[in-house]
Amino acid sequence: MTSADETPVRVGVFGLLGSGNLGNDGSLEAVLGYLRAEHPEAVVDALCGGPEAVAARYGIPATRLHWYRGEYRTASRAGAIAAKGLGKLVDVFRTAAWVRRHDVVIVPGMGVLEATLPLRPWGLPYSLFLLCASGRLLRTRVALVGVGAAPIGNRPTQSLVRWSARLASYRSYRDTQSRDAMRAMGVDTARDEVYPDLAFALPTPPAGTPSGTVCVGVMDFHGGNDDRARGEEIHRRYLDGTTAFVRALIADGRQVRLLTGDACDAPVVTAILDAVDSPLVTAAETASLADLMKETAAADTVVATRYHNLICALKVGTPTLALSYAEKSDALMDRMGLAAYCHPAREVDADRLLDQFRALEKRSAELRQTLAERNLVAARQLEDQFTELTAALFPTADHAHAQAHARTRQETP
């Protein structure tokens, strides 16, 4: 606790939060839970993609990540291009001013060091670089906590990601492959640890009653950053294969519950519902990872694409098959003892997927026990993550006073 003469630690959280991605928001929720439990004196606010949503849901002040409100729209006209360019310049000063007001900034999980989905260097990679560079210049500790990383082919994106990681005060990763990717990019990872994804720290709902339902988590999948030229072809193959698999489940008389993990996935749900036109197929309305966990806990089996759909299913102990689009999904399934149950999202073969699904269901009882054991291990490891985070980020009272004094001197004309 903070005594009357101590200045509360000022903590910022940063990222594409409140923007419709349930996994990103779940990672934020896990970090806020840690801060409220272990550092209730901390004053917390956010610099994020969806400030209104973050403020309303989590009760913390939030600032828009970008000055230019059309940041996420493709700029084609000269005026829009100029405004976006001006926004990038303005964001240098906005980001620095925001960082300066904090003692600590936490980037909670998310794949901020990867480009496994389409990504432009002047988007999040640029914003993350501004954050980490500002932190280094202004002596604010920036922590990349439980983040995902992957090899990046685009050189400007790779450079921004590499420098962001180098400039951060603290790094931990959600899998070994992420740490290896950053090491391959030239980042010294000797002191960086690997822990389970932050979402494993969220509360687990009670187990549901088996109902025969199969949850199918879908995604607006167009391949990765290097697949832009083939994006529509990849999407069509994914949608056709997933729809054929749902049809096969219906033919077996199974009830199917369609899940999403981002607002952009809704058209995929609509396309599948229209294609199969069956009362056995319904769509879940989920606004959080807690909602996703409730859905997957009530299912007999889950087949899912999005990373945090997989995490929710695995966390509640439901046997799960991954439609994998990146190494992070394979690594997650391996960590949880289900490495044999991965299927490539780029080449969904409904017949082979159905064979894997049936093999998974035959081992359901055994795999539920395996997941229960792996979840206990994950919970203990995340306790270690938060203990390490406290030691790395939260200063002693004397250091806090010294830092506040130094900051006051900097701000005095």
Tab-separated table of C-alpha atoms in Angstrom:
chain	number	residue	atom	x	y	z
A	1	MET	CA	0.000	0.000	0.000
A	2	THR	CA	1.041	3.588	-0.551
A	3	SER	CA	1.506	5.791	2.495
A	4	ALA	CA	0.168	9.339	2.601
A	5	ASP	CA	3.472	10.920	1.566
A	6	GLU	CA	4.164	8.563	-1.338
A	7	THR	CA	3.251	9.269	-4.938
A	8	PRO	CA	1.160	6.430	-6.454
A	9	VAL	CA	2.853	4.587	-9.282
A	10	ARG	CA	1.450	5.710	-12.632
A	11	VAL	CA	0.883	2.766	-14.953
A	12	GLY	CA	-0.109	2.986	-18.608
A	13	VAL	CA	-1.391	0.119	-20.749
A	14	PHE	CA	-0.885	0.241	-24.506
A	15	GLY	CA	-2.158	-1.556	-27.586
A	16	LEU	CA	-5.024	-2.281	-29.957
A	17	LEU	CA	-7.404	-2.567	-27.030
A	18	GLY	CA	-11.130	-1.943	-27.204
A	19	SER	CA	-10.998	-2.372	-30.984
A	20	GLY	CA	-13.115	-5.508	-31.259
A	21	ASN	CA	-10.475	-8.198	-30.749
A	22	LEU	CA	-11.493	-10.292	-27.738
A	23	GLY	CA	-8.029	-11.779	-27.269
A	24	ASN	CA	-6.377	-8.386	-26.944
A	25	ASP	CA	-8.986	-7.242	-24.447
A	26	GLY	CA	-8.647	-10.482	-22.491
A	27	SER	CA	-4.919	-9.882	-22.132
A	28	LEU	CA	-5.658	-6.393	-20.832
A	29	GLU	CA	-8.192	-7.817	-18.380
A	30	ALA	CA	-5.596	-10.245	-17.031
A	31	VAL	CA	-3.067	-7.449	-16.444
A	32	LEU	CA	-5.667	-5.203	-14.814
A	33	GLY	CA	-6.572	-8.088	-12.515
A	34	TYR	CA	-2.926	-8.438	-11.530
A	35	LEU	CA	-2.536	-4.704	-10.914
A	36	ARG	CA	-5.685	-4.481	-8.808
A	37	ALA	CA	-4.678	-7.496	-6.728
A	38	GLU	CA	-0.972	-6.800	-6.267
A	39	HIS	CA	-0.697	-3.028	-6.786
A	40	PRO	CA	-4.050	-1.491	-5.848
A	41	GLU	CA	-2.367	1.860	-5.290
A	42	ALA	CA	-1.384	2.129	-8.967
A	43	VAL	CA	-3.093	4.793	-11.075
A	44	VAL	CA	-3.871	3.187	-14.434
A	45	ASP	CA	-4.873	4.561	-17.822
A	46	ALA	CA	-4.627	3.439	-21.443
A	47	LEU	CA	-3.371	4.560	-24.860
A	48	CYS	CA	-5.377	2.338	-27.152
A	49	GLY	CA	-7.323	1.778	-30.347
A	50	GLY	CA	-10.792	1.942	-28.785
A	51	PRO	CA	-10.652	4.358	-25.848
A	52	GLU	CA	-14.431	4.651	-25.409
A	53	ALA	CA	-14.842	0.871	-25.109
A	54	VAL	CA	-11.895	0.509	-22.727
A	55	ALA	CA	-13.096	3.325	-20.478
A	56	ALA	CA	-16.650	1.961	-20.371
A	57	ARG	CA	-15.722	-1.678	-19.777
A	58	TYR	CA	-12.723	-1.387	-17.463
A	59	GLY	CA	-13.330	1.919	-15.745
A	60	ILE	CA	-9.966	3.484	-16.560
A	61	PRO	CA	-9.236	6.714	-18.454
A	62	ALA	CA	-8.243	6.026	-22.048
A	63	THR	CA	-6.672	8.061	-24.865
A	64	ARG	CA	-6.933	7.371	-28.584
A	65	LEU	CA	-3.815	5.692	-29.961
A	66	HIS	CA	-3.716	7.749	-33.160
A	67	TRP	CA	-4.290	11.450	-33.745
A	68	TYR	CA	-5.772	10.805	-37.205
A	69	ARG	CA	-9.230	9.270	-36.767
A	70	GLY	CA	-9.113	7.606	-40.184
A	71	GLU	CA	-6.012	5.589	-39.268
A	72	TYR	CA	-7.605	2.207	-39.934
A	73	ARG	CA	-9.127	3.173	-43.279
A	74	THR	CA	-7.141	2.823	-46.506
A	75	ALA	CA	-6.071	6.276	-47.686
A	76	SER	CA	-6.470	6.736	-51.451
A	77	ARG	CA	-7.220	10.428	-51.947
A	78	ALA	CA	-4.467	13.018	-51.657
A	79	GLY	CA	-6.134	14.725	-48.692
A	80	ALA	CA	-6.494	11.485	-46.745
A	81	ILE	CA	-2.905	10.479	-47.501
A	82	ALA	CA	-1.646	13.871	-46.309
A	83	ALA	CA	-3.769	13.688	-43.151
A	84	LYS	CA	-2.477	10.216	-42.367
A	85	GLY	CA	1.109	11.383	-42.910
A	86	LEU	CA	0.562	14.385	-40.675
A	87	GLY	CA	-0.952	12.065	-38.088
A	88	LYS	CA	2.231	10.005	-38.004
A	89	LEU	CA	4.217	13.137	-37.194
A	90	VAL	CA	1.748	14.335	-34.564
A	91	ASP	CA	1.781	10.881	-32.950
A	92	VAL	CA	5.497	11.258	-32.209
A	93	PHE	CA	4.729	14.087	-29.792
A	94	ARG	CA	1.421	12.675	-28.535
A	95	THR	CA	3.023	9.336	-27.669
A	96	ALA	CA	6.002	10.960	-25.946
A	97	ALA	CA	3.733	13.244	-23.918
A	98	TRP	CA	1.618	10.274	-22.808
A	99	VAL	CA	4.626	8.121	-21.923
A	100	ARG	CA	6.178	10.950	-19.915
A	101	ARG	CA	3.219	10.978	-17.530
A	102	HIS	CA	3.910	7.385	-16.449
A	103	ASP	CA	6.386	5.465	-14.352
A	104	VAL	CA	5.586	2.182	-16.093
A	105	VAL	CA	3.910	1.265	-19.387
A	106	ILE	CA	2.729	-2.299	-19.951
A	107	VAL	CA	1.977	-3.830	-23.342
A	108	PRO	CA	-0.285	-6.705	-22.243
A	109	GLY	CA	0.236	-9.807	-24.367
A	110	MET	CA	-1.002	-9.693	-27.973
A	111	GLY	CA	1.050	-10.496	-31.061
A	112	VAL	CA	2.741	-7.104	-31.154
A	113	LEU	CA	6.039	-8.515	-32.457
A	114	GLU	CA	4.624	-10.596	-35.282
A	115	ALA	CA	3.051	-10.177	-38.708
A	116	THR	CA	1.204	-13.486	-39.006
A	117	LEU	CA	-1.825	-11.489	-40.172
A	118	PRO	CA	-1.769	-8.629	-42.726
A	119	LEU	CA	0.073	-5.667	-41.215
A	120	ARG	CA	1.626	-2.450	-42.531
A	121	PRO	CA	4.855	-1.101	-40.976
A	122	TRP	CA	3.347	2.351	-40.425
A	123	GLY	CA	0.487	0.859	-38.375
A	124	LEU	CA	1.034	-0.838	-35.021
A	125	PRO	CA	4.783	-1.494	-35.564
A	126	TYR	CA	5.375	2.254	-35.916
A	127	SER	CA	3.205	3.032	-32.874
A	128	LEU	CA	5.010	0.431	-30.778
A	129	PHE	CA	8.378	1.833	-31.823
A	130	LEU	CA	7.299	5.345	-30.784
A	131	LEU	CA	6.223	3.946	-27.418
A	132	CYS	CA	9.449	2.073	-26.714
A	133	ALA	CA	11.692	4.880	-27.993
A	134	SER	CA	9.818	7.406	-25.844
A	135	GLY	CA	10.182	5.140	-22.852
A	136	ARG	CA	13.924	4.873	-23.323
A	137	LEU	CA	14.367	8.643	-23.862
A	138	LEU	CA	12.117	9.637	-20.947
A	139	ARG	CA	13.233	6.864	-18.581
A	140	THR	CA	9.811	5.308	-18.315
A	141	ARG	CA	9.947	1.533	-18.007
A	142	VAL	CA	8.163	-0.132	-20.948
A	143	ALA	CA	7.299	-3.805	-20.516
A	144	LEU	CA	6.302	-6.193	-23.290
A	145	VAL	CA	4.541	-8.811	-21.170
A	146	GLY	CA	3.729	-12.248	-22.525
A	147	VAL	CA	3.827	-11.034	-26.118
A	148	GLY	CA	3.877	-13.029	-29.324
A	149	ALA	CA	6.576	-12.765	-31.980
A	150	ALA	CA	7.309	-14.461	-35.292
A	151	PRO	CA	9.733	-14.158	-38.205
A	152	ILE	CA	8.904	-11.115	-40.362
A	153	GLY	CA	9.772	-10.895	-44.050
A	154	ASN	CA	9.003	-7.220	-44.624
A	155	ARG	CA	12.209	-5.329	-43.821
A	156	PRO	CA	10.690	-2.026	-42.558
A	157	THR	CA	8.295	-3.930	-40.287
A	158	GLN	CA	11.092	-6.161	-39.045
A	159	SER	CA	13.321	-3.166	-38.267
A	160	LEU	CA	10.595	-1.409	-36.281
A	161	VAL	CA	9.782	-4.575	-34.351
A	162	ARG	CA	13.441	-5.312	-33.638
A	163	TRP	CA	14.127	-1.812	-32.329
A	164	SER	CA	10.944	-1.787	-30.273
A	165	ALA	CA	12.028	-4.972	-28.521
A	166	ARG	CA	15.565	-3.691	-27.979
A	167	LEU	CA	14.332	-0.430	-26.461
A	168	ALA	CA	11.852	-2.056	-24.075
A	169	SER	CA	12.898	-2.343	-20.424
A	170	TYR	CA	11.333	-5.772	-19.979
A	171	ARG	CA	10.275	-8.584	-22.285
A	172	SER	CA	8.564	-11.914	-21.774
A	173	TYR	CA	6.983	-14.162	-24.377
A	174	ARG	CA	3.999	-16.476	-24.633
A	175	ASP	CA	5.955	-19.294	-26.278
A	176	THR	CA	9.513	-20.371	-27.031
A	177	GLN	CA	9.058	-19.757	-30.759
A	178	SER	CA	8.439	-16.066	-30.046
A	179	ARG	CA	11.660	-15.727	-28.100
A	180	ASP	CA	13.557	-17.612	-30.796
A	181	ALA	CA	12.131	-15.282	-33.469
A	182	MET	CA	13.365	-12.201	-31.612
A	183	ARG	CA	16.770	-13.744	-31.057
A	184	ALA	CA	16.975	-14.439	-34.806
A	185	MET	CA	16.199	-10.749	-35.425
A	186	GLY	CA	19.208	-9.748	-33.342
A	187	VAL	CA	17.582	-9.054	-29.971
A	188	ASP	CA	19.482	-10.206	-26.881
A	189	THR	CA	16.984	-12.560	-25.222
A	190	ALA	CA	19.317	-14.060	-22.615
A	191	ARG	CA	17.261	-12.600	-19.752
A	192	ASP	CA	13.843	-12.982	-21.388
A	193	GLU	CA	11.502	-15.632	-19.985
A	194	VAL	CA	8.658	-17.625	-21.539
A	195	TYR	CA	5.300	-17.988	-19.781
A	196	PRO	CA	1.816	-19.123	-20.829
A	197	ASP	CA	-0.454	-16.604	-22.530
A	198	LEU	CA	-1.855	-14.026	-20.115
A	199	ALA	CA	-5.416	-15.193	-20.807
A	200	PHE	CA	-4.680	-18.316	-18.759
A	201	ALA	CA	-4.740	-16.024	-15.709
A	202	LEU	CA	-8.405	-15.130	-16.222
A	203	PRO	CA	-11.084	-16.766	-14.026
A	204	THR	CA	-12.368	-20.110	-15.328
A	205	PRO	CA	-16.136	-20.622	-15.473
A	206	PRO	CA	-17.707	-23.795	-14.046
A	207	ALA	CA	-17.666	-26.838	-16.287
A	208	GLY	CA	-20.732	-27.143	-18.481
A	209	THR	CA	-23.042	-30.115	-18.857
A	210	PRO	CA	-22.175	-32.221	-21.935
A	211	SER	CA	-24.733	-31.479	-24.624
A	212	GLY	CA	-23.286	-32.986	-27.783
A	213	THR	CA	-22.612	-29.503	-29.147
A	214	VAL	CA	-19.535	-28.793	-31.248
A	215	CYS	CA	-18.185	-25.241	-31.138
A	216	VAL	CA	-16.562	-24.145	-34.411
A	217	GLY	CA	-14.525	-20.968	-34.060
A	218	VAL	CA	-14.191	-19.151	-37.374
A	219	MET	CA	-12.053	-16.282	-38.589
A	220	ASP	CA	-11.922	-13.750	-41.388
A	221	PHE	CA	-8.749	-15.441	-42.546
A	222	HIS	CA	-6.840	-14.235	-45.608
A	223	GLY	CA	-3.378	-15.571	-44.809
A	224	GLY	CA	-0.446	-13.667	-43.387
A	225	ASN	CA	1.473	-10.527	-44.222
A	226	ASP	CA	3.364	-12.275	-47.030
A	227	ASP	CA	0.148	-13.686	-48.565
A	228	ARG	CA	-1.507	-10.450	-49.656
A	229	ALA	CA	-1.444	-11.377	-53.344
A	230	ARG	CA	-3.219	-14.683	-52.594
A	231	GLY	CA	-5.438	-13.418	-49.783
A	232	GLU	CA	-8.788	-13.965	-51.503
A	233	GLU	CA	-7.809	-17.429	-52.723
A	234	ILE	CA	-6.723	-18.431	-49.210
A	235	HIS	CA	-9.930	-17.034	-47.739
A	236	ARG	CA	-12.139	-18.902	-50.212
A	237	ARG	CA	-10.362	-22.196	-49.553
A	238	TYR	CA	-10.654	-21.687	-45.786
A	239	LEU	CA	-14.346	-20.775	-45.977
A	240	ASP	CA	-15.232	-23.628	-48.339
A	241	GLY	CA	-13.383	-26.202	-46.230
A	242	THR	CA	-14.857	-24.976	-42.949
A	243	THR	CA	-18.371	-24.906	-44.423
A	244	ALA	CA	-17.975	-28.456	-45.728
A	245	PHE	CA	-16.843	-29.579	-42.267
A	246	VAL	CA	-19.898	-27.965	-40.644
A	247	ARG	CA	-22.108	-29.744	-43.192
A	248	ALA	CA	-20.492	-33.058	-42.226
A	249	LEU	CA	-21.237	-32.412	-38.553
A	250	ILE	CA	-24.868	-31.644	-39.434
A	251	ALA	CA	-25.078	-34.903	-41.389
A	252	ASP	CA	-24.064	-36.693	-38.188
A	253	GLY	CA	-26.871	-34.911	-36.341
A	254	ARG	CA	-24.541	-32.705	-34.292
A	255	GLN	CA	-25.505	-29.263	-33.035
A	256	VAL	CA	-22.931	-26.660	-34.105
A	257	ARG	CA	-22.247	-23.352	-32.360
A	258	LEU	CA	-20.262	-20.825	-34.399
A	259	LEU	CA	-17.811	-18.638	-32.460
A	260	THR	CA	-15.778	-15.571	-33.388
A	261	GLY	CA	-12.936	-13.687	-31.732
A	262	ASP	CA	-13.045	-10.352	-33.533
A	263	ALA	CA	-15.780	-8.131	-34.916
A	264	CYS	CA	-14.365	-8.644	-38.414
A	265	ASP	CA	-15.264	-12.361	-38.280
A	266	ALA	CA	-19.030	-11.729	-38.489
A	267	PRO	CA	-19.247	-12.044	-42.318
A	268	VAL	CA	-17.735	-15.536	-42.107
A	269	VAL	CA	-20.449	-16.602	-39.661
A	270	THR	CA	-23.120	-15.165	-41.955
A	271	ALA	CA	-21.653	-16.944	-44.993
A	272	ILE	CA	-21.661	-20.326	-43.216
A	273	LEU	CA	-25.185	-19.884	-41.845
A	274	ASP	CA	-26.457	-18.976	-45.301
A	275	ALA	CA	-24.639	-21.879	-46.947
A	276	VAL	CA	-25.799	-24.656	-44.598
A	277	ASP	CA	-29.270	-23.266	-43.780
A	278	SER	CA	-29.846	-25.662	-40.872
A	279	PRO	CA	-31.532	-25.233	-37.461
A	280	LEU	CA	-28.679	-27.309	-36.016
A	281	VAL	CA	-26.256	-24.424	-36.600
A	282	THR	CA	-26.426	-21.280	-34.479
A	283	ALA	CA	-24.117	-18.341	-33.838
A	284	ALA	CA	-22.972	-17.277	-30.379
A	285	GLU	CA	-22.858	-13.627	-29.391
A	286	THR	CA	-19.680	-13.085	-27.399
A	287	ALA	CA	-18.303	-9.828	-26.055
A	288	SER	CA	-15.371	-11.125	-23.987
A	289	LEU	CA	-13.122	-14.114	-23.402
A	290	ALA	CA	-15.360	-14.935	-20.424
A	291	ASP	CA	-18.266	-15.328	-22.864
A	292	LEU	CA	-16.126	-17.517	-25.113
A	293	MET	CA	-15.088	-19.681	-22.167
A	294	LYS	CA	-18.730	-20.210	-21.180
A	295	GLU	CA	-19.554	-21.284	-24.720
A	296	THR	CA	-16.621	-23.687	-24.992
A	297	ALA	CA	-17.202	-25.088	-21.494
A	298	ALA	CA	-20.702	-26.139	-22.565
A	299	ALA	CA	-19.422	-27.938	-25.686
A	300	ASP	CA	-18.298	-31.528	-26.081
A	301	THR	CA	-15.572	-30.548	-28.537
A	302	VAL	CA	-14.147	-27.368	-30.068
A	303	VAL	CA	-12.630	-26.787	-33.513
A	304	ALA	CA	-11.246	-23.251	-33.749
A	305	THR	CA	-8.980	-20.961	-35.733
A	306	ARG	CA	-8.342	-17.825	-33.689
A	307	TYR	CA	-5.581	-18.151	-31.105
A	308	HIS	CA	-7.694	-16.971	-28.176
A	309	ASN	CA	-10.619	-19.172	-29.200
A	310	LEU	CA	-8.184	-22.031	-28.735
A	311	ILE	CA	-7.005	-20.694	-25.392
A	312	CYS	CA	-10.551	-20.349	-24.071
A	313	ALA	CA	-11.416	-23.909	-25.047
A	314	LEU	CA	-8.201	-25.357	-23.647
A	315	LYS	CA	-8.476	-23.365	-20.427
A	316	VAL	CA	-11.927	-24.764	-19.633
A	317	GLY	CA	-10.679	-28.290	-20.408
A	318	THR	CA	-12.660	-28.999	-23.579
A	319	PRO	CA	-10.943	-31.262	-26.147
A	320	THR	CA	-9.892	-28.981	-28.988
A	321	LEU	CA	-8.717	-29.201	-32.582
A	322	ALA	CA	-6.825	-26.232	-34.004
A	323	LEU	CA	-7.249	-24.854	-37.504
A	324	SER	CA	-3.734	-23.499	-37.285
A	325	TYR	CA	-2.579	-20.464	-39.253
A	326	ALA	CA	0.720	-19.787	-37.435
A	327	GLU	CA	3.366	-21.444	-35.280
A	328	LYS	CA	1.829	-19.866	-32.179
A	329	SER	CA	-1.210	-22.132	-32.507
A	330	ASP	CA	0.958	-25.236	-32.919
A	331	ALA	CA	3.058	-24.198	-29.918
A	332	LEU	CA	-0.048	-23.656	-27.786
A	333	MET	CA	-1.479	-27.057	-28.680
A	334	ASP	CA	1.851	-28.710	-27.927
A	335	ARG	CA	2.087	-26.959	-24.532
A	336	MET	CA	-1.370	-28.270	-23.640
A	337	GLY	CA	-0.693	-31.838	-24.788
A	338	LEU	CA	-2.761	-31.772	-27.994
A	339	ALA	CA	-0.030	-31.365	-30.622
A	340	ALA	CA	-1.536	-34.152	-32.750
A	341	TYR	CA	-4.742	-32.184	-33.244
A	342	CYS	CA	-3.703	-29.385	-35.602
A	343	HIS	CA	-4.959	-28.826	-39.139
A	344	PRO	CA	-3.650	-26.161	-41.559
A	345	ALA	CA	-6.048	-23.227	-41.906
A	346	ARG	CA	-4.605	-22.447	-45.348
A	347	GLU	CA	-5.606	-25.855	-46.695
A	348	VAL	CA	-8.729	-27.013	-44.876
A	349	ASP	CA	-9.562	-30.541	-46.063
A	350	ALA	CA	-13.011	-31.332	-44.679
A	351	ASP	CA	-12.603	-35.117	-44.938
A	352	ARG	CA	-9.238	-35.180	-43.179
A	353	LEU	CA	-10.463	-32.652	-40.618
A	354	LEU	CA	-13.448	-34.877	-39.866
A	355	ASP	CA	-11.120	-37.860	-39.355
A	356	GLN	CA	-9.011	-35.834	-36.902
A	357	PHE	CA	-12.170	-34.644	-35.147
A	358	ARG	CA	-13.437	-38.211	-34.651
A	359	ALA	CA	-10.035	-39.334	-33.367
A	360	LEU	CA	-10.075	-36.436	-30.906
A	361	GLU	CA	-13.538	-37.343	-29.614
A	362	LYS	CA	-12.505	-40.955	-29.027
A	363	ARG	CA	-9.867	-39.720	-26.569
A	364	SER	CA	-12.106	-37.098	-24.951
A	365	ALA	CA	-11.969	-38.352	-21.353
A	366	GLU	CA	-8.200	-38.845	-21.477
A	367	LEU	CA	-7.598	-35.424	-23.002
A	368	ARG	CA	-9.807	-33.675	-20.461
A	369	GLN	CA	-7.561	-35.069	-17.735
A	370	THR	CA	-4.458	-33.952	-19.625
A	371	LEU	CA	-5.877	-30.439	-19.959
A	372	ALA	CA	-6.715	-30.263	-16.254
A	373	GLU	CA	-3.095	-31.082	-15.413
A	374	ARG	CA	-1.640	-28.646	-17.970
A	375	ASN	CA	-3.905	-25.839	-16.753
A	376	LEU	CA	-2.602	-26.244	-13.201
A	377	VAL	CA	0.949	-25.895	-14.519
A	378	ALA	CA	-0.008	-22.806	-16.550
A	379	ALA	CA	-1.579	-21.154	-13.492
A	380	ARG	CA	1.588	-21.675	-11.442
A	381	GLN	CA	3.782	-20.351	-14.231
A	382	LEU	CA	1.704	-17.179	-14.536
A	383	GLU	CA	2.051	-16.597	-10.810
A	384	ASP	CA	5.800	-16.618	-11.472
A	385	GLN	CA	5.299	-14.191	-14.382
A	386	PHE	CA	3.505	-11.666	-12.203
A	387	THR	CA	6.036	-12.041	-9.387
A	388	GLU	CA	8.846	-11.362	-11.853
A	389	LEU	CA	6.934	-8.421	-13.304
A	390	THR	CA	6.571	-6.813	-9.889
A	391	ALA	CA	10.289	-7.175	-9.224
A	392	ALA	CA	11.188	-5.722	-12.624
A	393	LEU	CA	8.764	-2.822	-12.853
A	394	PHE	CA	7.613	-1.542	-9.517
A	395	PRO	CA	10.219	0.570	-7.726
A	396	THR	CA	10.831	0.856	-4.030
A	397	ALA	CA	9.435	3.918	-2.318
A	398	ASP	CA	12.864	5.557	-2.292
A	399	HIS	CA	13.320	4.992	-5.998
A	400	ALA	CA	9.817	6.254	-6.706
A	401	HIS	CA	10.532	9.464	-4.781
A	402	ALA	CA	13.844	9.918	-6.606
A	403	GLN	CA	12.178	9.370	-9.967
A	404	ALA	CA	9.348	11.786	-9.158
A	405	HIS	CA	11.887	14.383	-8.050
A	406	ALA	CA	13.907	13.951	-11.243
A	407	ARG	CA	10.756	14.214	-13.357
A	408	THR	CA	9.729	17.398	-11.536
A	409	ARG	CA	13.135	18.915	-12.271
A	410	GLN	CA	12.769	17.953	-15.961
A	411	GLU	CA	9.362	19.596	-16.180
A	412	THR	CA	10.395	22.806	-14.394
A	413	PRO	CA	11.323	25.548	-16.905
